[in-house]
Each structure stands twice: as C-alpha cells, then as structure tokens.
mmCIF file with all atom_site columns, C-alpha atoms in Angstrom:
data_model
loop_
_atom_site.group_PDB
_atom_site.id
_atom_site.type_symbol
_atom_site.label_atom_id
_atom_site.label_alt_id
_atom_site.label_comp_id
_atom_site.label_asym_id
_atom_site.label_entity_id
_atom_site.label_seq_id
_atom_site.pdbx_PDB_ins_code
_atom_site.Cartn_x
_atom_site.Cartn_y
_atom_site.Cartn_z
_atom_site.occupancy
_atom_site.B_iso_or_equiv
_atom_site.pdbx_formal_charge
_atom_site.auth_seq_id
_atom_site.auth_comp_id
_atom_site.auth_asym_id
_atom_site.auth_atom_id
_atom_site.pdbx_PDB_model_num
ATOM 1   C CA . GLN A 1 1   ? -36.355 7.318  -30.937 1.00 84.00 ? 17  GLN A CA 1
ATOM 2   C CA . ALA A 1 2   ? -34.993 6.067  -27.844 1.00 93.00 ? 18  ALA A CA 1
ATOM 3   C CA . VAL A 1 3   ? -37.450 4.813  -25.118 1.00 96.00 ? 19  VAL A CA 1
ATOM 4   C CA . VAL A 1 4   ? -36.954 5.565  -21.520 1.00 97.00 ? 20  VAL A CA 1
ATOM 5   C CA . THR A 1 5   ? -38.434 3.089  -18.877 1.00 98.00 ? 21  THR A CA 1
ATOM 6   C CA . GLN A 1 6   ? -39.554 3.783  -15.213 1.00 98.00 ? 22  GLN A CA 1
ATOM 7   C CA . GLU A 1 7   ? -41.537 1.679  -12.711 1.00 98.00 ? 23  GLU A CA 1
ATOM 8   C CA . PRO A 1 8   ? -45.298 2.239  -13.451 1.00 98.00 ? 24  PRO A CA 1
ATOM 9   C CA . SER A 1 9   ? -45.858 2.588  -9.801  1.00 98.00 ? 25  SER A CA 1
ATOM 10  C CA . LEU A 1 10  ? -44.479 2.152  -6.189  1.00 98.00 ? 26  LEU A CA 1
ATOM 11  C CA . THR A 1 11  ? -45.385 2.047  -2.514  1.00 98.00 ? 27  THR A CA 1
ATOM 12  C CA . VAL A 1 12  ? -43.389 3.468  0.457   1.00 97.00 ? 28  VAL A CA 1
ATOM 13  C CA . SER A 1 13  ? -44.252 3.577  3.947   1.00 97.00 ? 29  SER A CA 1
ATOM 14  C CA . PRO A 1 14  ? -44.139 6.933  5.816   1.00 97.00 ? 30  PRO A CA 1
ATOM 15  C CA . GLY A 1 15  ? -39.979 7.592  6.747   1.00 97.00 ? 31  GLY A CA 1
ATOM 16  C CA . GLY A 1 16  ? -39.441 4.660  4.769   1.00 97.00 ? 32  GLY A CA 1
ATOM 17  C CA . THR A 1 17  ? -36.752 4.597  1.679   1.00 98.00 ? 33  THR A CA 1
ATOM 18  C CA . VAL A 1 18  ? -37.528 3.843  -1.876  1.00 98.00 ? 34  VAL A CA 1
ATOM 19  C CA . THR A 1 19  ? -35.529 4.340  -5.054  1.00 98.00 ? 35  THR A CA 1
ATOM 20  C CA . LEU A 1 20  ? -37.015 5.091  -8.523  1.00 98.00 ? 36  LEU A CA 1
ATOM 21  C CA . THR A 1 21  ? -35.210 3.988  -11.562 1.00 98.00 ? 37  THR A CA 1
ATOM 22  C CA . CYS A 1 22  ? -34.604 5.198  -15.110 1.00 98.00 ? 38  CYS A CA 1
ATOM 23  C CA . GLY A 1 23  ? -33.516 2.864  -17.699 1.00 98.00 ? 39  GLY A CA 1
ATOM 24  C CA . SER A 1 24  ? -32.636 3.477  -21.686 1.00 97.00 ? 40  SER A CA 1
ATOM 25  C CA . SER A 1 25  ? -33.457 1.393  -24.588 1.00 96.00 ? 41  SER A CA 1
ATOM 26  C CA . THR A 1 26  ? -30.173 2.406  -25.958 1.00 94.00 ? 42  THR A CA 1
ATOM 27  C CA . GLY A 1 27  ? -28.135 0.982  -22.970 1.00 95.00 ? 43  GLY A CA 1
ATOM 28  C CA . ASP A 1 28  ? -26.656 2.111  -19.886 1.00 97.00 ? 44  ASP A CA 1
ATOM 29  C CA . VAL A 1 29  ? -27.700 5.514  -18.604 1.00 97.00 ? 45  VAL A CA 1
ATOM 30  C CA . THR A 1 30  ? -24.776 8.016  -18.141 1.00 97.00 ? 46  THR A CA 1
ATOM 31  C CA . SER A 1 31  ? -23.914 11.399 -16.923 1.00 96.00 ? 47  SER A CA 1
ATOM 32  C CA . GLY A 1 32  ? -23.690 12.219 -20.565 1.00 95.00 ? 48  GLY A CA 1
ATOM 33  C CA . HIS A 1 33  ? -27.785 11.645 -20.854 1.00 96.00 ? 49  HIS A CA 1
ATOM 34  C CA . TYR A 1 34  ? -27.951 14.618 -17.918 1.00 96.00 ? 50  TYR A CA 1
ATOM 35  C CA . PRO A 1 35  ? -30.533 12.865 -16.197 1.00 97.00 ? 51  PRO A CA 1
ATOM 36  C CA . TYR A 1 36  ? -33.471 15.311 -14.624 1.00 98.00 ? 52  TYR A CA 1
ATOM 37  C CA . TRP A 1 37  ? -35.880 14.007 -12.432 1.00 98.00 ? 53  TRP A CA 1
ATOM 38  C CA . PHE A 1 38  ? -39.656 16.177 -12.012 1.00 98.00 ? 54  PHE A CA 1
ATOM 39  C CA . GLN A 1 39  ? -42.438 15.742 -9.478  1.00 98.00 ? 55  GLN A CA 1
ATOM 40  C CA . GLN A 1 40  ? -45.887 16.650 -10.770 1.00 98.00 ? 56  GLN A CA 1
ATOM 41  C CA . LYS A 1 41  ? -48.667 16.566 -8.446  1.00 97.00 ? 57  LYS A CA 1
ATOM 42  C CA . PRO A 1 42  ? -52.302 16.427 -9.785  1.00 95.00 ? 58  PRO A CA 1
ATOM 43  C CA . GLY A 1 43  ? -53.498 20.123 -11.367 1.00 93.00 ? 59  GLY A CA 1
ATOM 44  C CA . GLN A 1 44  ? -50.343 21.273 -11.208 1.00 95.00 ? 60  GLN A CA 1
ATOM 45  C CA . ALA A 1 45  ? -46.948 21.823 -13.734 1.00 95.00 ? 61  ALA A CA 1
ATOM 46  C CA . PRO A 1 46  ? -44.007 19.720 -13.304 1.00 96.00 ? 62  PRO A CA 1
ATOM 47  C CA . LYS A 1 47  ? -41.316 20.720 -10.597 1.00 96.00 ? 63  LYS A CA 1
ATOM 48  C CA . THR A 1 48  ? -37.843 19.697 -11.292 1.00 96.00 ? 64  THR A CA 1
ATOM 49  C CA . LEU A 1 49  ? -36.312 17.875 -8.394  1.00 97.00 ? 65  LEU A CA 1
ATOM 50  C CA . ILE A 1 50  ? -33.091 16.889 -9.654  1.00 97.00 ? 66  ILE A CA 1
ATOM 51  C CA . TYR A 1 51  ? -30.806 17.883 -12.683 1.00 96.00 ? 67  TYR A CA 1
ATOM 52  C CA . ASP A 1 52  ? -27.675 16.470 -14.522 1.00 96.00 ? 68  ASP A CA 1
ATOM 53  C CA . THR A 1 53  ? -27.617 13.334 -12.495 1.00 97.00 ? 69  THR A CA 1
ATOM 54  C CA . SER A 1 54  ? -27.324 14.743 -8.785  1.00 97.00 ? 70  SER A CA 1
ATOM 55  C CA . ASN A 1 55  ? -27.767 18.361 -8.616  1.00 97.00 ? 71  ASN A CA 1
ATOM 56  C CA . LYS A 1 56  ? -30.483 19.930 -6.867  1.00 96.00 ? 72  LYS A CA 1
ATOM 57  C CA . HIS A 1 57  ? -32.397 23.102 -6.874  1.00 95.00 ? 73  HIS A CA 1
ATOM 58  C CA . SER A 1 58  ? -32.828 25.287 -3.852  1.00 94.00 ? 74  SER A CA 1
ATOM 59  C CA . TRP A 1 59  ? -36.149 24.237 -2.909  1.00 95.00 ? 75  TRP A CA 1
ATOM 60  C CA . THR A 1 60  ? -35.340 20.225 -3.383  1.00 97.00 ? 76  THR A CA 1
ATOM 61  C CA . PRO A 1 61  ? -36.146 18.705 -0.246  1.00 97.00 ? 77  PRO A CA 1
ATOM 62  C CA . ALA A 1 62  ? -32.693 17.332 1.248   1.00 97.00 ? 78  ALA A CA 1
ATOM 63  C CA . ARG A 1 63  ? -34.694 13.766 1.465   1.00 98.00 ? 79  ARG A CA 1
ATOM 64  C CA . PHE A 1 64  ? -34.355 13.374 -2.773  1.00 98.00 ? 80  PHE A CA 1
ATOM 65  C CA . SER A 1 65  ? -30.777 12.541 -3.976  1.00 98.00 ? 81  SER A CA 1
ATOM 66  C CA . GLY A 1 66  ? -30.261 11.442 -7.388  1.00 98.00 ? 82  GLY A CA 1
ATOM 67  C CA . SER A 1 67  ? -27.195 8.898  -8.631  1.00 97.00 ? 83  SER A CA 1
ATOM 68  C CA . LEU A 1 68  ? -26.334 6.480  -11.382 1.00 98.00 ? 84  LEU A CA 1
ATOM 69  C CA . LEU A 1 69  ? -27.130 2.764  -10.385 1.00 95.00 ? 85  LEU A CA 1
ATOM 70  C CA . GLY A 1 70  ? -26.457 -0.371 -12.317 1.00 94.00 ? 86  GLY A CA 1
ATOM 71  C CA . GLY A 1 71  ? -26.496 1.442  -15.616 1.00 96.00 ? 87  GLY A CA 1
ATOM 72  C CA . LYS A 1 72  ? -29.602 3.327  -14.905 1.00 98.00 ? 88  LYS A CA 1
ATOM 73  C CA . ALA A 1 73  ? -30.457 6.871  -13.203 1.00 98.00 ? 89  ALA A CA 1
ATOM 74  C CA . ALA A 1 74  ? -31.877 6.826  -9.859  1.00 98.00 ? 90  ALA A CA 1
ATOM 75  C CA . LEU A 1 75  ? -33.891 9.102  -7.412  1.00 98.00 ? 91  LEU A CA 1
ATOM 76  C CA . THR A 1 76  ? -33.860 7.980  -3.945  1.00 98.00 ? 92  THR A CA 1
ATOM 77  C CA . LEU A 1 77  ? -36.251 8.878  -1.278  1.00 98.00 ? 93  LEU A CA 1
ATOM 78  C CA . SER A 1 78  ? -35.080 8.934  2.121   1.00 98.00 ? 94  SER A CA 1
ATOM 79  C CA . GLY A 1 79  ? -37.634 9.423  5.051   1.00 97.00 ? 95  GLY A CA 1
ATOM 80  C CA . ALA A 1 80  ? -41.045 9.689  2.811   1.00 97.00 ? 96  ALA A CA 1
ATOM 81  C CA . GLN A 1 81  ? -43.519 12.173 3.577   1.00 97.00 ? 97  GLN A CA 1
ATOM 82  C CA . PRO A 1 82  ? -47.195 12.240 2.688   1.00 97.00 ? 98  PRO A CA 1
ATOM 83  C CA . GLU A 1 83  ? -46.258 15.274 0.577   1.00 97.00 ? 99  GLU A CA 1
ATOM 84  C CA . ASP A 1 84  ? -44.038 13.037 -1.630  1.00 98.00 ? 100 ASP A CA 1
ATOM 85  C CA . GLU A 1 85  ? -47.170 11.435 -3.105  1.00 98.00 ? 101 GLU A CA 1
ATOM 86  C CA . ALA A 1 86  ? -46.925 12.129 -7.012  1.00 98.00 ? 102 ALA A CA 1
ATOM 87  C CA . ASP A 1 87  ? -46.028 11.214 -10.228 1.00 98.00 ? 103 ASP A CA 1
ATOM 88  C CA . TYR A 1 88  ? -42.173 11.309 -10.990 1.00 98.00 ? 104 TYR A CA 1
ATOM 89  C CA . TYR A 1 89  ? -40.678 11.647 -14.381 1.00 98.00 ? 105 TYR A CA 1
ATOM 90  C CA . CYS A 1 90  ? -36.902 11.154 -15.506 1.00 98.00 ? 106 CYS A CA 1
ATOM 91  C CA . PHE A 1 91  ? -35.817 12.845 -18.364 1.00 97.00 ? 107 PHE A CA 1
ATOM 92  C CA . LEU A 1 92  ? -32.698 12.026 -20.645 1.00 97.00 ? 108 LEU A CA 1
ATOM 93  C CA . PHE A 1 93  ? -30.942 13.705 -23.390 1.00 94.00 ? 109 PHE A CA 1
ATOM 94  C CA . TYR A 1 94  ? -29.620 11.768 -26.542 1.00 94.00 ? 110 TYR A CA 1
ATOM 95  C CA . SER A 1 95  ? -26.717 13.745 -28.125 1.00 88.00 ? 111 SER A CA 1
ATOM 96  C CA . THR A 1 96  ? -26.290 11.835 -31.420 1.00 85.00 ? 112 THR A CA 1
ATOM 97  C CA . ALA A 1 97  ? -30.078 12.346 -31.753 1.00 83.00 ? 113 ALA A CA 1
ATOM 98  C CA . SER A 1 98  ? -29.919 15.709 -30.415 1.00 88.00 ? 114 SER A CA 1
ATOM 99  C CA . ALA A 1 99  ? -33.527 15.099 -28.820 1.00 90.00 ? 115 ALA A CA 1
ATOM 100 C CA . SER A 1 100 ? -34.636 14.378 -25.195 1.00 94.00 ? 116 SER A CA 1
ATOM 101 C CA . VAL A 1 101 ? -36.936 12.002 -23.710 1.00 96.00 ? 117 VAL A CA 1
ATOM 102 C CA . PHE A 1 102 ? -39.163 11.534 -20.752 1.00 97.00 ? 118 PHE A CA 1
ATOM 103 C CA . GLY A 1 103 ? -40.074 8.368  -19.129 1.00 97.00 ? 119 GLY A CA 1
ATOM 104 C CA . GLY A 1 104 ? -43.611 7.256  -18.644 1.00 97.00 ? 120 GLY A CA 1
ATOM 105 C CA . GLY A 1 105 ? -43.248 8.367  -15.244 1.00 98.00 ? 121 GLY A CA 1
ATOM 106 C CA . THR A 1 106 ? -43.744 6.518  -11.834 1.00 98.00 ? 122 THR A CA 1
ATOM 107 C CA . THR A 1 107 ? -47.021 7.027  -9.688  1.00 98.00 ? 123 THR A CA 1
ATOM 108 C CA . LEU A 1 108 ? -45.468 7.169  -6.230  1.00 98.00 ? 124 LEU A CA 1
ATOM 109 C CA . THR A 1 109 ? -47.645 6.006  -2.872  1.00 98.00 ? 125 THR A CA 1
ATOM 110 C CA . VAL A 1 110 ? -47.109 6.826  0.382   1.00 97.00 ? 126 VAL A CA 1
ATOM 111 C CA . LEU A 1 111 ? -48.989 4.656  2.669   1.00 93.00 ? 127 LEU A CA 1
ATOM 112 C CA . GLU B 2 1   ? -40.093 37.286 -9.743  1.00 94.00 ? 28  GLU B CA 1
ATOM 113 C CA . VAL B 2 2   ? -39.512 34.474 -12.905 1.00 95.00 ? 29  VAL B CA 1
ATOM 114 C CA . GLN B 2 3   ? -42.906 34.097 -15.103 1.00 97.00 ? 30  GLN B CA 1
ATOM 115 C CA . LEU B 2 4   ? -43.276 31.849 -17.991 1.00 97.00 ? 31  LEU B CA 1
ATOM 116 C CA . VAL B 2 5   ? -46.986 32.347 -19.023 1.00 98.00 ? 32  VAL B CA 1
ATOM 117 C CA . GLU B 2 6   ? -48.238 30.405 -22.342 1.00 98.00 ? 33  GLU B CA 1
ATOM 118 C CA . SER B 2 7   ? -51.192 31.763 -24.617 1.00 97.00 ? 34  SER B CA 1
ATOM 119 C CA . GLY B 2 8   ? -52.585 30.181 -27.748 1.00 97.00 ? 35  GLY B CA 1
ATOM 120 C CA . GLY B 2 9   ? -54.059 27.224 -27.334 1.00 96.00 ? 36  GLY B CA 1
ATOM 121 C CA . GLY B 2 10  ? -57.637 26.231 -28.017 1.00 97.00 ? 37  GLY B CA 1
ATOM 122 C CA . LEU B 2 11  ? -59.663 24.196 -30.078 1.00 97.00 ? 38  LEU B CA 1
ATOM 123 C CA . VAL B 2 12  ? -58.758 23.543 -33.901 1.00 97.00 ? 39  VAL B CA 1
ATOM 124 C CA . GLN B 2 13  ? -59.870 20.986 -36.139 1.00 97.00 ? 40  GLN B CA 1
ATOM 125 C CA . PRO B 2 14  ? -57.572 18.381 -37.641 1.00 97.00 ? 41  PRO B CA 1
ATOM 126 C CA . GLY B 2 15  ? -55.381 19.441 -40.250 1.00 97.00 ? 42  GLY B CA 1
ATOM 127 C CA . GLY B 2 16  ? -55.760 23.280 -38.845 1.00 98.00 ? 43  GLY B CA 1
ATOM 128 C CA . SER B 2 17  ? -52.499 25.175 -37.434 1.00 98.00 ? 44  SER B CA 1
ATOM 129 C CA . LEU B 2 18  ? -52.270 27.146 -33.809 1.00 98.00 ? 45  LEU B CA 1
ATOM 130 C CA . ARG B 2 19  ? -49.147 29.181 -32.868 1.00 98.00 ? 46  ARG B CA 1
ATOM 131 C CA . LEU B 2 20  ? -48.702 29.329 -29.090 1.00 98.00 ? 47  LEU B CA 1
ATOM 132 C CA . SER B 2 21  ? -46.750 31.951 -27.282 1.00 98.00 ? 48  SER B CA 1
ATOM 133 C CA . CYS B 2 22  ? -45.101 31.902 -24.061 1.00 98.00 ? 49  CYS B CA 1
ATOM 134 C CA . ALA B 2 23  ? -44.274 35.382 -22.324 1.00 98.00 ? 50  ALA B CA 1
ATOM 135 C CA . VAL B 2 24  ? -41.483 35.200 -20.031 1.00 98.00 ? 51  VAL B CA 1
ATOM 136 C CA . SER B 2 25  ? -39.932 37.601 -17.635 1.00 97.00 ? 52  SER B CA 1
ATOM 137 C CA . GLY B 2 26  ? -37.774 37.498 -14.291 1.00 96.00 ? 53  GLY B CA 1
ATOM 138 C CA . PHE B 2 27  ? -34.586 36.399 -16.230 1.00 95.00 ? 54  PHE B CA 1
ATOM 139 C CA . THR B 2 28  ? -32.393 37.311 -19.217 1.00 96.00 ? 55  THR B CA 1
ATOM 140 C CA . PHE B 2 29  ? -34.361 35.111 -21.479 1.00 97.00 ? 56  PHE B CA 1
ATOM 141 C CA . SER B 2 30  ? -31.753 35.838 -24.366 1.00 97.00 ? 57  SER B CA 1
ATOM 142 C CA . SER B 2 31  ? -29.342 33.606 -22.086 1.00 96.00 ? 58  SER B CA 1
ATOM 143 C CA . TYR B 2 32  ? -31.168 30.327 -22.004 1.00 96.00 ? 59  TYR B CA 1
ATOM 144 C CA . TRP B 2 33  ? -32.512 27.482 -23.714 1.00 96.00 ? 60  TRP B CA 1
ATOM 145 C CA . MET B 2 34  ? -35.947 26.989 -24.001 1.00 97.00 ? 61  MET B CA 1
ATOM 146 C CA . HIS B 2 35  ? -38.374 23.828 -24.456 1.00 97.00 ? 62  HIS B CA 1
ATOM 147 C CA . TRP B 2 36  ? -41.590 23.225 -25.004 1.00 98.00 ? 63  TRP B CA 1
ATOM 148 C CA . VAL B 2 37  ? -43.139 20.272 -23.275 1.00 98.00 ? 64  VAL B CA 1
ATOM 149 C CA . ARG B 2 38  ? -46.728 18.565 -23.752 1.00 98.00 ? 65  ARG B CA 1
ATOM 150 C CA . GLN B 2 39  ? -48.935 16.636 -21.634 1.00 98.00 ? 66  GLN B CA 1
ATOM 151 C CA . ALA B 2 40  ? -52.100 14.761 -23.095 1.00 98.00 ? 67  ALA B CA 1
ATOM 152 C CA . PRO B 2 41  ? -54.997 14.251 -20.707 1.00 96.00 ? 68  PRO B CA 1
ATOM 153 C CA . GLY B 2 42  ? -54.369 11.849 -18.072 1.00 95.00 ? 69  GLY B CA 1
ATOM 154 C CA . LYS B 2 43  ? -50.798 10.768 -19.676 1.00 97.00 ? 70  LYS B CA 1
ATOM 155 C CA . GLY B 2 44  ? -47.310 11.395 -19.154 1.00 97.00 ? 71  GLY B CA 1
ATOM 156 C CA . LEU B 2 45  ? -44.868 14.413 -20.176 1.00 97.00 ? 72  LEU B CA 1
ATOM 157 C CA . VAL B 2 46  ? -43.724 14.352 -23.781 1.00 97.00 ? 73  VAL B CA 1
ATOM 158 C CA . TRP B 2 47  ? -40.847 16.249 -24.747 1.00 97.00 ? 74  TRP B CA 1
ATOM 159 C CA . VAL B 2 48  ? -41.884 18.256 -27.801 1.00 97.00 ? 75  VAL B CA 1
ATOM 160 C CA . SER B 2 49  ? -38.937 20.732 -28.764 1.00 97.00 ? 76  SER B CA 1
ATOM 161 C CA . ARG B 2 50  ? -35.936 22.992 -27.832 1.00 96.00 ? 77  ARG B CA 1
ATOM 162 C CA . ILE B 2 51  ? -34.271 26.062 -28.957 1.00 97.00 ? 78  ILE B CA 1
ATOM 163 C CA . ASN B 2 52  ? -30.730 27.654 -27.873 1.00 96.00 ? 79  ASN B CA 1
ATOM 164 C CA . SER B 2 53  ? -30.350 30.972 -26.808 1.00 96.00 ? 80  SER B CA 1
ATOM 165 C CA . ASP B 2 54  ? -30.087 32.679 -30.223 1.00 94.00 ? 81  ASP B CA 1
ATOM 166 C CA . GLY B 2 55  ? -32.485 30.754 -32.105 1.00 95.00 ? 82  GLY B CA 1
ATOM 167 C CA . GLY B 2 56  ? -29.648 29.338 -34.176 1.00 96.00 ? 83  GLY B CA 1
ATOM 168 C CA . THR B 2 57  ? -30.262 25.830 -33.056 1.00 96.00 ? 84  THR B CA 1
ATOM 169 C CA . THR B 2 58  ? -33.411 23.930 -33.160 1.00 96.00 ? 85  THR B CA 1
ATOM 170 C CA . ASN B 2 59  ? -34.276 20.028 -31.827 1.00 95.00 ? 86  ASN B CA 1
ATOM 171 C CA . TYR B 2 60  ? -37.538 18.186 -32.317 1.00 96.00 ? 87  TYR B CA 1
ATOM 172 C CA . ALA B 2 61  ? -39.314 14.999 -31.153 1.00 95.00 ? 88  ALA B CA 1
ATOM 173 C CA . ASP B 2 62  ? -39.807 12.573 -33.979 1.00 94.00 ? 89  ASP B CA 1
ATOM 174 C CA . SER B 2 63  ? -43.344 12.742 -33.377 1.00 95.00 ? 90  SER B CA 1
ATOM 175 C CA . VAL B 2 64  ? -43.562 16.717 -34.488 1.00 97.00 ? 91  VAL B CA 1
ATOM 176 C CA . LYS B 2 65  ? -40.667 17.174 -36.781 1.00 96.00 ? 92  LYS B CA 1
ATOM 177 C CA . GLY B 2 66  ? -41.477 18.406 -40.384 1.00 97.00 ? 93  GLY B CA 1
ATOM 178 C CA . ARG B 2 67  ? -45.141 19.689 -38.695 1.00 98.00 ? 94  ARG B CA 1
ATOM 179 C CA . PHE B 2 68  ? -43.914 22.242 -35.674 1.00 98.00 ? 95  PHE B CA 1
ATOM 180 C CA . THR B 2 69  ? -41.747 24.859 -35.800 1.00 98.00 ? 96  THR B CA 1
ATOM 181 C CA . ILE B 2 70  ? -40.238 26.270 -32.587 1.00 98.00 ? 97  ILE B CA 1
ATOM 182 C CA . SER B 2 71  ? -38.843 30.206 -32.524 1.00 98.00 ? 98  SER B CA 1
ATOM 183 C CA . ARG B 2 72  ? -38.119 32.984 -30.122 1.00 98.00 ? 99  ARG B CA 1
ATOM 184 C CA . ASP B 2 73  ? -37.918 36.628 -30.106 1.00 98.00 ? 100 ASP B CA 1
ATOM 185 C CA . ASN B 2 74  ? -35.447 37.873 -27.916 1.00 98.00 ? 101 ASN B CA 1
ATOM 186 C CA . ALA B 2 75  ? -36.219 41.257 -28.072 1.00 97.00 ? 102 ALA B CA 1
ATOM 187 C CA . LYS B 2 76  ? -40.166 40.502 -26.785 1.00 98.00 ? 103 LYS B CA 1
ATOM 188 C CA . ASN B 2 77  ? -39.081 38.003 -24.358 1.00 98.00 ? 104 ASN B CA 1
ATOM 189 C CA . THR B 2 78  ? -41.475 35.135 -26.276 1.00 98.00 ? 105 THR B CA 1
ATOM 190 C CA . LEU B 2 79  ? -41.217 31.637 -27.191 1.00 98.00 ? 106 LEU B CA 1
ATOM 191 C CA . TYR B 2 80  ? -43.164 30.297 -29.920 1.00 98.00 ? 107 TYR B CA 1
ATOM 192 C CA . LEU B 2 81  ? -44.596 27.168 -31.296 1.00 98.00 ? 108 LEU B CA 1
ATOM 193 C CA . GLN B 2 82  ? -46.071 26.913 -34.622 1.00 98.00 ? 109 GLN B CA 1
ATOM 194 C CA . MET B 2 83  ? -48.117 24.085 -35.074 1.00 98.00 ? 110 MET B CA 1
ATOM 195 C CA . ASN B 2 84  ? -49.091 22.914 -38.460 1.00 98.00 ? 111 ASN B CA 1
ATOM 196 C CA . SER B 2 85  ? -51.017 19.713 -39.839 1.00 98.00 ? 112 SER B CA 1
ATOM 197 C CA . LEU B 2 86  ? -52.424 19.289 -36.358 1.00 98.00 ? 113 LEU B CA 1
ATOM 198 C CA . ARG B 2 87  ? -53.774 15.770 -35.437 1.00 98.00 ? 114 ARG B CA 1
ATOM 199 C CA . ALA B 2 88  ? -56.018 14.398 -32.808 1.00 97.00 ? 115 ALA B CA 1
ATOM 200 C CA . GLU B 2 89  ? -53.143 12.995 -31.088 1.00 97.00 ? 116 GLU B CA 1
ATOM 201 C CA . ASP B 2 90  ? -51.741 16.580 -30.303 1.00 98.00 ? 117 ASP B CA 1
ATOM 202 C CA . THR B 2 91  ? -54.399 17.165 -27.816 1.00 98.00 ? 118 THR B CA 1
ATOM 203 C CA . ALA B 2 92  ? -52.422 18.147 -24.882 1.00 98.00 ? 119 ALA B CA 1
ATOM 204 C CA . VAL B 2 93  ? -51.471 20.753 -22.468 1.00 98.00 ? 120 VAL B CA 1
ATOM 205 C CA . TYR B 2 94  ? -48.538 22.443 -23.546 1.00 98.00 ? 121 TYR B CA 1
ATOM 206 C CA . TYR B 2 95  ? -45.737 23.674 -21.456 1.00 98.00 ? 122 TYR B CA 1
ATOM 207 C CA . CYS B 2 96  ? -42.852 25.903 -21.900 1.00 98.00 ? 123 CYS B CA 1
ATOM 208 C CA . ALA B 2 97  ? -39.802 25.754 -19.829 1.00 97.00 ? 124 ALA B CA 1
ATOM 209 C CA . ARG B 2 98  ? -36.623 27.239 -19.198 1.00 96.00 ? 125 ARG B CA 1
ATOM 210 C CA . GLY B 2 99  ? -33.550 24.947 -19.948 1.00 92.00 ? 126 GLY B CA 1
ATOM 211 C CA . GLN B 2 100 ? -30.144 24.499 -18.436 1.00 85.00 ? 127 GLN B CA 1
ATOM 212 C CA . GLY B 2 101 ? -31.802 23.161 -15.138 1.00 88.00 ? 128 GLY B CA 1
ATOM 213 C CA . PHE B 2 102 ? -35.643 23.261 -16.017 1.00 92.00 ? 129 PHE B CA 1
ATOM 214 C CA . ALA B 2 103 ? -35.734 25.488 -13.166 1.00 92.00 ? 130 ALA B CA 1
ATOM 215 C CA . PHE B 2 104 ? -38.850 26.957 -14.292 1.00 95.00 ? 131 PHE B CA 1
ATOM 216 C CA . TRP B 2 105 ? -42.295 26.200 -15.933 1.00 96.00 ? 132 TRP B CA 1
ATOM 217 C CA . GLY B 2 106 ? -45.380 27.933 -17.156 1.00 97.00 ? 133 GLY B CA 1
ATOM 218 C CA . GLN B 2 107 ? -48.479 26.887 -16.152 1.00 96.00 ? 134 GLN B CA 1
ATOM 219 C CA . GLY B 2 108 ? -49.571 25.455 -19.743 1.00 97.00 ? 135 GLY B CA 1
ATOM 220 C CA . THR B 2 109 ? -51.993 25.929 -22.431 1.00 98.00 ? 136 THR B CA 1
ATOM 221 C CA . LEU B 2 110 ? -54.550 23.675 -23.676 1.00 98.00 ? 137 LEU B CA 1
ATOM 222 C CA . VAL B 2 111 ? -54.381 22.387 -27.253 1.00 98.00 ? 138 VAL B CA 1
ATOM 223 C CA . THR B 2 112 ? -57.816 20.214 -28.110 1.00 98.00 ? 139 THR B CA 1
ATOM 224 C CA . VAL B 2 113 ? -57.699 19.017 -31.824 1.00 98.00 ? 140 VAL B CA 1
ATOM 225 C CA . SER B 2 114 ? -61.160 17.653 -32.424 1.00 96.00 ? 141 SER B CA 1
ATOM 226 C CA . SER B 2 115 ? -63.554 18.085 -35.646 1.00 94.00 ? 142 SER B CA 1
#
C-alpha cells in the first residue's frame, strides 16, 4: 500500500503564511488522487477543509487554499489565526488499488 | 440537520468480533458512498473501508482485508462494519463519514481489543 508523507510539525506566526505538503511514495501527486485536507482539534472529529485538490466547503475559512505544488498536494494557510492550531491530514485516492490513504498528519503550531 | 451516529464499540478480546453501526439522517443516504476511518489513541487517521451507494462495490485497506466487511442497509439509513479476528492493533476510535466531499463525519465509537 502506498505511503503518504507530510511534515510532522510546522510552526507559523500569527498572521503569517505556511504551506503544508503531501507527497506519495508512488510518484507525483496529481488531481487524479483527489487530494483532501482535514483539520482535527483535540477531542474532536476531523473536519474537511479541502476536497478534490482545491475545492472548499462552505465552512472552510478563505485563508485556507489547496493546490498542487512541485509534485505534491499543498495546503496553504495565509494569515494564520490562533484557532488554526491543530493537526492537519491529507488524504489521497489510489485508483489502481481502489484504496485511499491518509498521510501521517502535520501538527501546526501558531506561535 | 445531518447526523451520523456510530454505535457498537466496546471491549473485545483478541480474536473476537464486533459489528459497528452508523445511523444516518438529514440527507439521502442511498445517494452517497460511505467510509469508515479509524484513529488509534494518540495516533493519526487511517482509512479503513468504503462502500458505494448501492452496496455493490466495496474496498478495504490492506490491514483489514479479509477480516472486516463493510455493508449498508439503505432502507434503514444505516452503514455497518463487521469486524472479525480482531487484534490489539485494531484498537481505535472508528468514524463513519459521508463520501464525495467528506462533508460529514460521526463523532466516533471506541473499539478496544484487549484480554
């Protein structure tokens, strides 16, 4: 089964910009992996921020955006807020295996 | 209001079985793929399985293939996960989630596999 890699931890200053990335052991991440990004805070169920690379749900703050960058999926947070401190997970679909895989997660600290 | 409510978790011995349920309301259940996702204590999210809208297509993570079975009853608006031959490493909170955007998740049910 494929391995999806994320930065284990990142720190961003309040109001700053940070990019989280999501790579695949099988090669470049493409739109065909339908990348998702989830936010999870302690004791809560995950919340979906981005689906299908760059689509947002109605509740997704405008400061979050999704893209493909250098062969990886990317989640960019522009203008970080204290409430953005959380774990972030990417999620990729592998059509050849008809299976999906989560990345290991990135713990984002706003400090 | 959309609701996904998992149930059926609990303490089970290694080698035992459990069936999880996810009762859904607030949307047309029969129109959506559904997923199970788990999270071991203090660990990350792990995709477990998915099922298409009519139940005719199912997929599994390698770690549960042959032991877990996903199913659904569209008349009862309920998703299931039959878990057999349980191992200590299956200990986790199990979430159900609506596919096609993963817009909605349940709050999870805890499964503990221990003697």
